CSV table of C-alpha atoms in Angstrom, one decimal:
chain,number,residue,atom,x,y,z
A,27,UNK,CA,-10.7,-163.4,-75.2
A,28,UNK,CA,-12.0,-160.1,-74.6
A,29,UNK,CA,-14.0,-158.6,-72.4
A,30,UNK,CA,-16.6,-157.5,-75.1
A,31,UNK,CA,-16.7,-160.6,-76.9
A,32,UNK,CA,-19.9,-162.1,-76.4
A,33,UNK,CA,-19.8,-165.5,-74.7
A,34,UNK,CA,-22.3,-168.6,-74.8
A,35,UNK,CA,-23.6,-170.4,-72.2
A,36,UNK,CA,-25.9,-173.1,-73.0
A,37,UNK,CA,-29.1,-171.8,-75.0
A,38,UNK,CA,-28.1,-168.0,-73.9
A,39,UNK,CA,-25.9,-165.5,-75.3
A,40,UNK,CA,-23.5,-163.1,-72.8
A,41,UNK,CA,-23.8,-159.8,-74.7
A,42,UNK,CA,-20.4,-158.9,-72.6
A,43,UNK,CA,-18.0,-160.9,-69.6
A,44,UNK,CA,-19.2,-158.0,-67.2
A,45,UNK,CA,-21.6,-159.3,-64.6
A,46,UNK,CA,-23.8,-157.2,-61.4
A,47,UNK,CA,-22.7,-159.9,-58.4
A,48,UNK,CA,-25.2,-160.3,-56.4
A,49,UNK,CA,-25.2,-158.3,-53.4
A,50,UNK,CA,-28.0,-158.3,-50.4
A,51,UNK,CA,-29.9,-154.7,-50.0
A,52,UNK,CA,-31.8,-155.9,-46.6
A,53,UNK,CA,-34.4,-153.9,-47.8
A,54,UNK,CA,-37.5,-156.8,-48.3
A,55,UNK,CA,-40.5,-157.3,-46.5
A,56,UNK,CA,-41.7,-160.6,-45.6
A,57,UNK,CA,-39.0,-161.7,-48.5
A,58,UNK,CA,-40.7,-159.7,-51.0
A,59,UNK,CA,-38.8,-157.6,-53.4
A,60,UNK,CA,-40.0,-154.4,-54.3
A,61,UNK,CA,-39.3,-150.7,-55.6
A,62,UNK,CA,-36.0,-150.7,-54.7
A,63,UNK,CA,-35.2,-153.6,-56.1
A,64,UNK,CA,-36.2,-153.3,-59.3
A,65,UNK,CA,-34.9,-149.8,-59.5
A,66,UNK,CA,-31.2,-151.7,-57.9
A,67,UNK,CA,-30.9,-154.2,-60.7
A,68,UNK,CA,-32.7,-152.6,-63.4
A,69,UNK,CA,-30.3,-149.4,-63.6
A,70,UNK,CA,-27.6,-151.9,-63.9
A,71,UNK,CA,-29.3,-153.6,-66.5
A,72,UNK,CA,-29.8,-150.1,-68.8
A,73,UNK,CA,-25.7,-150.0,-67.3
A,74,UNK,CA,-24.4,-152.6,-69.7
A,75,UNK,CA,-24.1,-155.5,-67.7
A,76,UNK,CA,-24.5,-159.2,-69.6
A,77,UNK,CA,-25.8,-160.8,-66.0
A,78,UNK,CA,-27.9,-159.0,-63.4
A,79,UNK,CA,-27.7,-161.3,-60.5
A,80,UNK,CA,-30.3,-160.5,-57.6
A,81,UNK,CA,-28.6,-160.8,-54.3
A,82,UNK,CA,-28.9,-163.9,-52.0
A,83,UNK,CA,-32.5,-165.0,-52.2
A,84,UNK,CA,-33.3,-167.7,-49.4
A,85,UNK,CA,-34.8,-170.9,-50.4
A,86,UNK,CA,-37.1,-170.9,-47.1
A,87,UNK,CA,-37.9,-168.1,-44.4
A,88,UNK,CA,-35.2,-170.3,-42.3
A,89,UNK,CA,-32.8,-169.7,-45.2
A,90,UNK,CA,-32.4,-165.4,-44.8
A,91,UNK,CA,-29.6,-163.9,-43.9
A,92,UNK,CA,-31.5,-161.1,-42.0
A,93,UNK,CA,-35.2,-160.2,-41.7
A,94,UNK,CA,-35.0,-158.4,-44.5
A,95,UNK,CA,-33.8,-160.7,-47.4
A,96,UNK,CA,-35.6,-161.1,-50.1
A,97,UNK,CA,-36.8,-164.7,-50.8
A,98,UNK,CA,-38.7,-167.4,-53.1
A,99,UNK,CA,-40.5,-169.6,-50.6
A,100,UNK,CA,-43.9,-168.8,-51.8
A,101,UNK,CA,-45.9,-167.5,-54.8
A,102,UNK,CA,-46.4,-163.9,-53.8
A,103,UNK,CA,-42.6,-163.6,-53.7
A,104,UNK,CA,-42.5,-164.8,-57.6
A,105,UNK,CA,-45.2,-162.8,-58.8
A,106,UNK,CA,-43.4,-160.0,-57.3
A,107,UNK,CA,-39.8,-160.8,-58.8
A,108,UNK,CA,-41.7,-161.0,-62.4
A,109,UNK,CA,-41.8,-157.7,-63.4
A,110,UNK,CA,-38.0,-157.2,-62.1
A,111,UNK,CA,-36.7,-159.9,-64.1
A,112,UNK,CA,-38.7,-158.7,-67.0
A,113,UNK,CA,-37.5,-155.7,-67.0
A,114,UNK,CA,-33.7,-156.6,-66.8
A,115,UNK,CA,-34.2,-158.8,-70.1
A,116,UNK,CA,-35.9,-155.7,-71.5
A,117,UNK,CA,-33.1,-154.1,-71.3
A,118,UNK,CA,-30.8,-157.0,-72.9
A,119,UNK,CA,-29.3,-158.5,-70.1
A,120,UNK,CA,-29.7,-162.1,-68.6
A,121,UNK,CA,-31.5,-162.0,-65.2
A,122,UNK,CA,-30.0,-163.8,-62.8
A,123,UNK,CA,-30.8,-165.1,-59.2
A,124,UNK,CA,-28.5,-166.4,-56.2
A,125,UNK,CA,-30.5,-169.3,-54.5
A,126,UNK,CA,-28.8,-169.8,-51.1
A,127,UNK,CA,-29.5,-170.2,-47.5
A,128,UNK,CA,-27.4,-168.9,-44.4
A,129,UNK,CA,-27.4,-171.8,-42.1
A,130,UNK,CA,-25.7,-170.9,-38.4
A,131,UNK,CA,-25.2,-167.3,-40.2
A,132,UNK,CA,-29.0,-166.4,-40.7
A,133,UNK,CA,-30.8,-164.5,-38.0
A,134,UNK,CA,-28.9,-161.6,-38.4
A,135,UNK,CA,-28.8,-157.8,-37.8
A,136,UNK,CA,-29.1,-155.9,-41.4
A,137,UNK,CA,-25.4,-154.5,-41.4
A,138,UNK,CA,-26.1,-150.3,-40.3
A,139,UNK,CA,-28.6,-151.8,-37.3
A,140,UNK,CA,-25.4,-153.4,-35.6
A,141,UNK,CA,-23.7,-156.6,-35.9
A,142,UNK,CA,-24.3,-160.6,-34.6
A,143,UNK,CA,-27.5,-162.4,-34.3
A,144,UNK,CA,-31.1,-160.7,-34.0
A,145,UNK,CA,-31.9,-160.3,-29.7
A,146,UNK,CA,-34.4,-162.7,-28.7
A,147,UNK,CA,-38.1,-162.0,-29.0
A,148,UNK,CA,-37.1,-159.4,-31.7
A,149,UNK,CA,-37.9,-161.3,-34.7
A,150,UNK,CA,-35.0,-164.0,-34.5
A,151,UNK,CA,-35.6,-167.5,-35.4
A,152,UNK,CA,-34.1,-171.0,-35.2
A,153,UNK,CA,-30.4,-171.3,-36.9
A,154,UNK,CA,-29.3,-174.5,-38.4
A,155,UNK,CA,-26.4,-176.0,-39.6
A,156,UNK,CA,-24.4,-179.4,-40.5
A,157,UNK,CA,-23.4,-179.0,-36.7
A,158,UNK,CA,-24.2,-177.2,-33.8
A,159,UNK,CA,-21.4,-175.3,-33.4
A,160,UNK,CA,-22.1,-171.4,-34.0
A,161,UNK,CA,-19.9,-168.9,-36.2
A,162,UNK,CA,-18.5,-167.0,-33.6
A,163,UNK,CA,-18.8,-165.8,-29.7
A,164,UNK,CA,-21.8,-164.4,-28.5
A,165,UNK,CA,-23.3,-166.5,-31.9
A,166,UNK,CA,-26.6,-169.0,-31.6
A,167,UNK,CA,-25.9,-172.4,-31.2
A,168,UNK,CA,-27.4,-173.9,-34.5
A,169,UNK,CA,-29.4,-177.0,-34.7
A,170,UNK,CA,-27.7,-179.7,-36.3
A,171,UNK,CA,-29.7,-180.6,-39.2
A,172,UNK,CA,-31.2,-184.7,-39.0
A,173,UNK,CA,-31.8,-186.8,-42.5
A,174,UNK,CA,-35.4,-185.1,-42.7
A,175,UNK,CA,-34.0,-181.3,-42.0
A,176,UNK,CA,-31.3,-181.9,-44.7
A,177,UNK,CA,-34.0,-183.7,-47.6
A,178,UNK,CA,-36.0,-180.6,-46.6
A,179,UNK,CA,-33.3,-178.1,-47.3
A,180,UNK,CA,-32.9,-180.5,-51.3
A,181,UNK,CA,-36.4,-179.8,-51.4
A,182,UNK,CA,-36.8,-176.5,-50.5
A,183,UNK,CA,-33.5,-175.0,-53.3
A,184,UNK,CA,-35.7,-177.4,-55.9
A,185,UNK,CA,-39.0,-175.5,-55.2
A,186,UNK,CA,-37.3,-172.4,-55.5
A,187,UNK,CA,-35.5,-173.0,-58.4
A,188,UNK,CA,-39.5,-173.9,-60.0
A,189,UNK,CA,-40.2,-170.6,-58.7
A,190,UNK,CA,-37.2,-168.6,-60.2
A,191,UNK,CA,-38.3,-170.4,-63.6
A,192,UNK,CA,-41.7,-169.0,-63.6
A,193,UNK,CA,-40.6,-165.6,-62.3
A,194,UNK,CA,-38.8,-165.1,-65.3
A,195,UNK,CA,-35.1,-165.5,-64.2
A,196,UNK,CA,-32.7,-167.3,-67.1
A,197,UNK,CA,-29.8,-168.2,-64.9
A,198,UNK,CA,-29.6,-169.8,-61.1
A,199,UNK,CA,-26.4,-169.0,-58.9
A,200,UNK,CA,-26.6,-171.7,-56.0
A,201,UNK,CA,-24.5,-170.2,-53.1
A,202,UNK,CA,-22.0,-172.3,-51.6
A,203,UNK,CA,-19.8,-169.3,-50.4
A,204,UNK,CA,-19.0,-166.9,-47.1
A,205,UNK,CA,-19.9,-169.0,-44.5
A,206,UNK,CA,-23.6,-170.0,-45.3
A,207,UNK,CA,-25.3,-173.7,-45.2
A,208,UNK,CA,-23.5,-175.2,-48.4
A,209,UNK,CA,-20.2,-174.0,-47.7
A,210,UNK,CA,-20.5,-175.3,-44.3
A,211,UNK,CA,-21.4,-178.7,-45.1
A,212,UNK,CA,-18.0,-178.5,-47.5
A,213,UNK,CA,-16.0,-177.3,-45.0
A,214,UNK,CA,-14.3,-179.7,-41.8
A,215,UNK,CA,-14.0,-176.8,-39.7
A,216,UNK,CA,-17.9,-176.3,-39.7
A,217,UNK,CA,-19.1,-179.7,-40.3
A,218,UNK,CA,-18.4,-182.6,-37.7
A,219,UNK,CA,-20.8,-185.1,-38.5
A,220,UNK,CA,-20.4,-188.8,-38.4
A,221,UNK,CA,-22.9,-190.0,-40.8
A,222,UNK,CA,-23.0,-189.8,-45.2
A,223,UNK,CA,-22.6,-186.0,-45.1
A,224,UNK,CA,-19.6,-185.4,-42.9
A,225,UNK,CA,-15.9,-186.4,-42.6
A,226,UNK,CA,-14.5,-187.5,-46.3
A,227,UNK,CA,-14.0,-185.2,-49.0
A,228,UNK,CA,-17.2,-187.1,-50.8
A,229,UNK,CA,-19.1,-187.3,-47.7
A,230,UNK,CA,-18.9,-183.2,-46.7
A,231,UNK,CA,-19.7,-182.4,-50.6
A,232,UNK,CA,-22.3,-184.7,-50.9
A,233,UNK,CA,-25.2,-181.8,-50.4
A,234,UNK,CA,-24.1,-179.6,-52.3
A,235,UNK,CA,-23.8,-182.4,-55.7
A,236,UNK,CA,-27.4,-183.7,-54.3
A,237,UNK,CA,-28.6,-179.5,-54.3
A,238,UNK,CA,-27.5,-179.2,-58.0
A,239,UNK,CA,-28.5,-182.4,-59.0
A,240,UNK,CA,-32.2,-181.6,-57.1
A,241,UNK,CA,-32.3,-178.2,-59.2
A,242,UNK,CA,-31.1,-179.4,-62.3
A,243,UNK,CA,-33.8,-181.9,-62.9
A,244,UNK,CA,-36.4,-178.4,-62.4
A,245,UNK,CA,-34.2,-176.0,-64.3
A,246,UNK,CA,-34.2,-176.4,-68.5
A,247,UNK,CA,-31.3,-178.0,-69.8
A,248,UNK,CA,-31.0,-174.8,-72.0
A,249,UNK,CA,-30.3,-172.3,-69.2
A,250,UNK,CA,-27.2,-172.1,-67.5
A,251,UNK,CA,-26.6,-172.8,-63.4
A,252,UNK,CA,-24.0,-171.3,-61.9
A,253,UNK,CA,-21.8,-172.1,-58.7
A,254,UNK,CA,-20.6,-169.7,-56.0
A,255,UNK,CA,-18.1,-171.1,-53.6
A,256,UNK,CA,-15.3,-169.8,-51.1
A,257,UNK,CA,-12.1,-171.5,-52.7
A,258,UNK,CA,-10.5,-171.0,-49.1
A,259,UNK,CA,-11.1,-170.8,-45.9
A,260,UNK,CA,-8.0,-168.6,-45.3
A,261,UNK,CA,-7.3,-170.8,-42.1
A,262,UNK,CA,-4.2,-171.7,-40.9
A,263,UNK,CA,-5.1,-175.5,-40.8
A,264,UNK,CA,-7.8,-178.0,-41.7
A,265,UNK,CA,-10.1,-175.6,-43.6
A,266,UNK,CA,-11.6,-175.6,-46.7
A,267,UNK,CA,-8.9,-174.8,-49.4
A,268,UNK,CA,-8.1,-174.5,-53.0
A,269,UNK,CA,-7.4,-178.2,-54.0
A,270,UNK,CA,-10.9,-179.1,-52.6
A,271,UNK,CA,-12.2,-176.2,-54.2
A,272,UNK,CA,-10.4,-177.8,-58.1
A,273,UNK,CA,-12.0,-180.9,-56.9
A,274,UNK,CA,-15.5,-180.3,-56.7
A,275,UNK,CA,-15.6,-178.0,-59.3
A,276,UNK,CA,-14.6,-181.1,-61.8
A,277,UNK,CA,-17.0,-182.9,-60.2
A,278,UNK,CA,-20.1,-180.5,-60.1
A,279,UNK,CA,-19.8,-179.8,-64.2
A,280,UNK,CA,-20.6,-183.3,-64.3
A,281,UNK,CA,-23.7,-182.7,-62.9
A,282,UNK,CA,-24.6,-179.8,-65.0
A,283,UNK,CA,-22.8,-176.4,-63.7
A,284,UNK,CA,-22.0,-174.3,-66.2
A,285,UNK,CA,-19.6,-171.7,-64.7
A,286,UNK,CA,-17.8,-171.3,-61.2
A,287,UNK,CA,-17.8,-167.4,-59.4
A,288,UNK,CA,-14.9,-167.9,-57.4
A,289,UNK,CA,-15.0,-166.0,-53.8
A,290,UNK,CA,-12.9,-166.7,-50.6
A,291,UNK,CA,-13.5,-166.7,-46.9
A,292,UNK,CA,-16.7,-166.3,-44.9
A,293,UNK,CA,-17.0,-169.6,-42.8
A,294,UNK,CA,-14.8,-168.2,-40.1
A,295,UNK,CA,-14.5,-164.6,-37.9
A,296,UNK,CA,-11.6,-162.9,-37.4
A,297,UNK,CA,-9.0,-164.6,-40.3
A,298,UNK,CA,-6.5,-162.5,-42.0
A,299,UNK,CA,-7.4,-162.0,-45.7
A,300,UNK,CA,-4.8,-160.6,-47.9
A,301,UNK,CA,-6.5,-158.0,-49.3
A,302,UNK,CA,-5.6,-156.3,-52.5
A,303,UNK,CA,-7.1,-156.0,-56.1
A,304,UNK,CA,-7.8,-159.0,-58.0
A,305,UNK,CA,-7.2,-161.0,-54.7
A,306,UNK,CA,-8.7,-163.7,-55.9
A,307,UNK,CA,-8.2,-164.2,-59.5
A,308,UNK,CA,-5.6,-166.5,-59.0
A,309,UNK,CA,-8.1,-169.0,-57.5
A,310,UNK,CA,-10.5,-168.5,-60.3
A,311,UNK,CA,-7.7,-169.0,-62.6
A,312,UNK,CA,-6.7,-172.2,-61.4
A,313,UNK,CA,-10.3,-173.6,-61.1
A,314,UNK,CA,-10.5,-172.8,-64.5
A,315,UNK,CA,-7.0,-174.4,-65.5
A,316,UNK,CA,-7.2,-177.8,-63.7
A,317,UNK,CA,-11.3,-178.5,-63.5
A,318,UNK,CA,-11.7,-177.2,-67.0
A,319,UNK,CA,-14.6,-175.3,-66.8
A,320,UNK,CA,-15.7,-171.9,-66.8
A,321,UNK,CA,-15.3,-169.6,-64.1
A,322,UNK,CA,-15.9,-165.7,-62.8
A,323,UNK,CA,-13.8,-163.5,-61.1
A,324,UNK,CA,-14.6,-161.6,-58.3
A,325,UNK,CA,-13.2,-159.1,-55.4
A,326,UNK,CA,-11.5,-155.8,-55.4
A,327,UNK,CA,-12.1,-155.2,-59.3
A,328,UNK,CA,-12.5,-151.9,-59.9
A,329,UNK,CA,-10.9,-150.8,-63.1
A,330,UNK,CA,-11.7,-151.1,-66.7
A,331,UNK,CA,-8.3,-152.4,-67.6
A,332,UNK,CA,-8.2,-154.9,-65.1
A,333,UNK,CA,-11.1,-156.7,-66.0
A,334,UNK,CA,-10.1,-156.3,-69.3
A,335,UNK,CA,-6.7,-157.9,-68.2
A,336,UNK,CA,-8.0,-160.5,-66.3
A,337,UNK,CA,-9.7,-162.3,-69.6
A,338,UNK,CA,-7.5,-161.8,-72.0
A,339,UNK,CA,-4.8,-163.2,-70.2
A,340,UNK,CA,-7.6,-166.1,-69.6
A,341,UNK,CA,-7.2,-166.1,-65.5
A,342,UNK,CA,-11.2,-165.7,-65.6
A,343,UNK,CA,-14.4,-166.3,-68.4
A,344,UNK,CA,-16.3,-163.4,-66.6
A,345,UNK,CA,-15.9,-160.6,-64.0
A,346,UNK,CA,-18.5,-159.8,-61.4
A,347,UNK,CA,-18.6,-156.6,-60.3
A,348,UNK,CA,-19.6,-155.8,-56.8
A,349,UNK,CA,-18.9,-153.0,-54.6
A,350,UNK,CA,-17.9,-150.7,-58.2
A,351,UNK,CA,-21.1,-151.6,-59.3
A,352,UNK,CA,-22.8,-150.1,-55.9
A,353,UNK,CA,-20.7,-147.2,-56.8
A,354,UNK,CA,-21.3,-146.7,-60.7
A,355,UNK,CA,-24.5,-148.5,-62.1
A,356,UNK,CA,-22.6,-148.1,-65.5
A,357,UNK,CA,-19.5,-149.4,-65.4
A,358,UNK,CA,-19.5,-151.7,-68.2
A,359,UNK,CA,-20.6,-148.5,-70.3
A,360,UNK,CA,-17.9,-146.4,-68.9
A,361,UNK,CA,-15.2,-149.4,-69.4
A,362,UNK,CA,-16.3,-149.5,-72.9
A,363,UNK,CA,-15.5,-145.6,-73.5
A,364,UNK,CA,-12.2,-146.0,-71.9
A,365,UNK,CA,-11.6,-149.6,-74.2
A,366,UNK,CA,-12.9,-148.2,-77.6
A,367,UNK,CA,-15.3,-151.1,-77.3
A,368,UNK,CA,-18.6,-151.2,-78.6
A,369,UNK,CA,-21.8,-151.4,-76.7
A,370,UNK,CA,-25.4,-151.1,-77.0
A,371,UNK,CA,-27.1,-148.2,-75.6
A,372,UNK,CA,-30.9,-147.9,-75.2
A,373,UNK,CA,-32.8,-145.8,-77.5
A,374,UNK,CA,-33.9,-143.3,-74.9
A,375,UNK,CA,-29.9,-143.0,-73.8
A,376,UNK,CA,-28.0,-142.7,-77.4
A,377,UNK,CA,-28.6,-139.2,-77.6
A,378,UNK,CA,-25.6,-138.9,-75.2
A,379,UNK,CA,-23.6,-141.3,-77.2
C-alpha cells in the first residue's frame, strides 16, 4: 500500500490514506458551528486531506464536552454545518463528522479557561454515565443512566446521524474513545452495573453494538461509518485493554463498521502513557491483523515518512493527523513534495506548483 494510493470504502473513493482527526475548537455557540469552523476544516480540505473529520459533535446538549462544542441536536445546527460540509467536498475531500457524547466528562472548562468541571450556576449541567462514579477528585458525581436514559442516548446518536445525512456529511465517526459515554460503558473500571449493560464482556459492549446498529439503519449502506475507540486503558489492572479492543472490533464489522481509528487512554486521570511517535500503531496494527478490518492510525505522527511507513509496511489503512495538522493545514501537500507523489492542487493554487 501506499500512502497515495487511493482507497475505497463502500460507495466512496479516498483520494489519499491522510485524514484531518477530528479535534474540538470550543469555539460554538449554542452548538452551532460557524466562521471558524468552516475556515478550520475547509483549509485542510484545499490541504490535501482524503477525510476532513469535524471534531466531537454531541448527539444532545447533555452530550458536550464544554459549552462550547459544536453539536447536531436540532435543525439550526444542520443547516448551519451545510455549507461547511459543502465546501470540504468542493474541494475533493470526504467530509466527515465524529458523533459522540462525553458522559461523566462533559460539563467542562474549554482547556485555556482552566481545567475540571464548569462551577455551579455558571452554565454547568447534569453529568451522566453507566455509573455514578466521577472521572476524577473534585469531578461531579454523574447520574447513572436507567433503561429510559440509555434508549434515549440510542435515540438521540440515530437522530443525529439523520441530521449529519442531510447536512451533507459522507462519513460518521461514532466516538467510543478518551473517556467519554461509550468508552465508559466498555470499560469495568467506569461501568459497575448489575443489569444487561454491565459486567460481561457482551454485557459492557452491548451500547455501543445497539449505537451502531441504531445509526446504521439511518445512515446509507453506501457510506462508510467509522469507529473511534481507546484500545487501552493503560491501567495497571482490570481496565479496558487490547484483547477487548480485537474483540469488538470483529464484532462491530458485523454490524456495518467500516474502519477502526485506533486511540488509547482517556477513561482515567493521572496514568502513565508511554509516549513517543507512532505510540499507538501497534494497536492499530493488531486490530487490523486479528479482527480483519480496516483501521487508522493515530498519535504523535508527525512526519511524511512515517506515515508513509506506517502503510506500506500495512500496520495501518489510514493515518489521521492531529496536532501536525493544527500546525500545518497542508501536510498531505507537503508530504507529497517530500514523497515525489502526486496530488491535486486547486486551480486557484497550481500556479505555485
Amino acid at each position: 500500500m501506499n500512502l497515495f494510493e487511493p482507497l475505497a470504502q463502500r460507495g466512496l473513493n479516498l483520494r489519499n490514506r491522510l485524514v484531518v482527526s477530528p479535534m474540538c475548537q470550543y469555539s460554538a455557540v449554542d452548538g452551532m458551528p460557524n466562521e471558524w469552523h468552516t475556515v478550520h476544516l475547509g483549509s485542510r480540505a484545499v490541504g490535501g486531506a482524503a477525510v476532513v473529520i469535524a471534531e466531537a459533535t454531541a448527539v444532545s446538549a447533555q452530550g458536550r464536552i464544554s459549552p462550547q462544542d459544536t453539536g447536531l441536536w436540532n435543525q439550526a445546527q444542520q443547516d448551519a454545518w451545510q455549507p461547511i460540509a459543502r465546501f470540504i467536498k468542493a474541494e475533493g475531500a470526504i467530509a466527515g463528522v465524529q458523533l459522540a457524547h462525553a458522559g461523566r466528562k462533559a460539563s467542562t472548562l474549554r482547556p485555556w479557561e482552566g481545567h475540571g468541571p464548569v462551577p455551579a450556576g455558571q452554565g454547568d449541567w447534569l453529568t451522566v454515565a453507566p455509573s455514578a462514579l466521577p472521572f476524577d477528585a473534585g469531578w461531579n458525581v454523574p447520574h447513572a443512566l436507567d433503561e429510559a436514559g440509555i434508549q434515549a442516548v440510542i435515540a438521540d446518536f440515530r437522530a443525529a446521524a439523520q441530521r449529519a445525512l442531510a447536512a451533507g456529511f459522507e462519513l460518521i465517526e461514532l466516538h467510543a474513545a478518551h473517556g467519554y459515554l461509550l468508552h465508559q460503558f466498555l470499560s469495568p473500571l467506569s461501568n459497575r452495573r448489575e443489569d444487561a449493560y454491565g459486567g460481561s464482556f457482551e454485557n459492557r459492549s452491548r451500547l455501543v453494538r445497539e449505537v451502531i446498529a441504531a445509526v446504521r439503519e439511518v445512515w446509507p449502506a453506501e457510506l462508510p461509518l467509522w469507529l473511534r475507540i481507546s484500545a487501552t486503558d493503560w491501567a495497571d489492572a482490570g481496565g479496558w485493554d487490547i484483547e477487548q479492543s480485537v474483540q469488538l472490533a470483529a464484532q462491530v464489522k458485523q454490524l456495518g463498521v467500516d474502519l477502526i481509528d485506533v486511540s488509547s487512554g482517556g477513561l482515567l486521570p493521572h496514568v502513565t502513557i508511554p509516549l513517543k511517535p507512532g505510540y499507538q500503531v501497534p494497536f492499530a496494527a493488531r486490530i487490523r491483523r486479528e479482527a480483519g478490518i480496516a483501521t487508522g492510525a493515530v498519535g504523535l505522527i508527525t512526519t511524511a515518512q512515517h506515515a508513509a511507513d506506517i502503510v506500506a509496511n500495512g500496520e495501518a489503512d489510514v493515518v489521521l493527523i492531529a496536532r501536525e495538522s493544527l500546525r500545518d493545514p497542508y501536510f498531505p501537500r507537503r508530504a507529497a513534495q517530500l514523497l515525489d507523489a502526486k496530488i491535486e492542487v486547486p486551480i486557484q493554487y497550481r500556479r505555485a506548483w
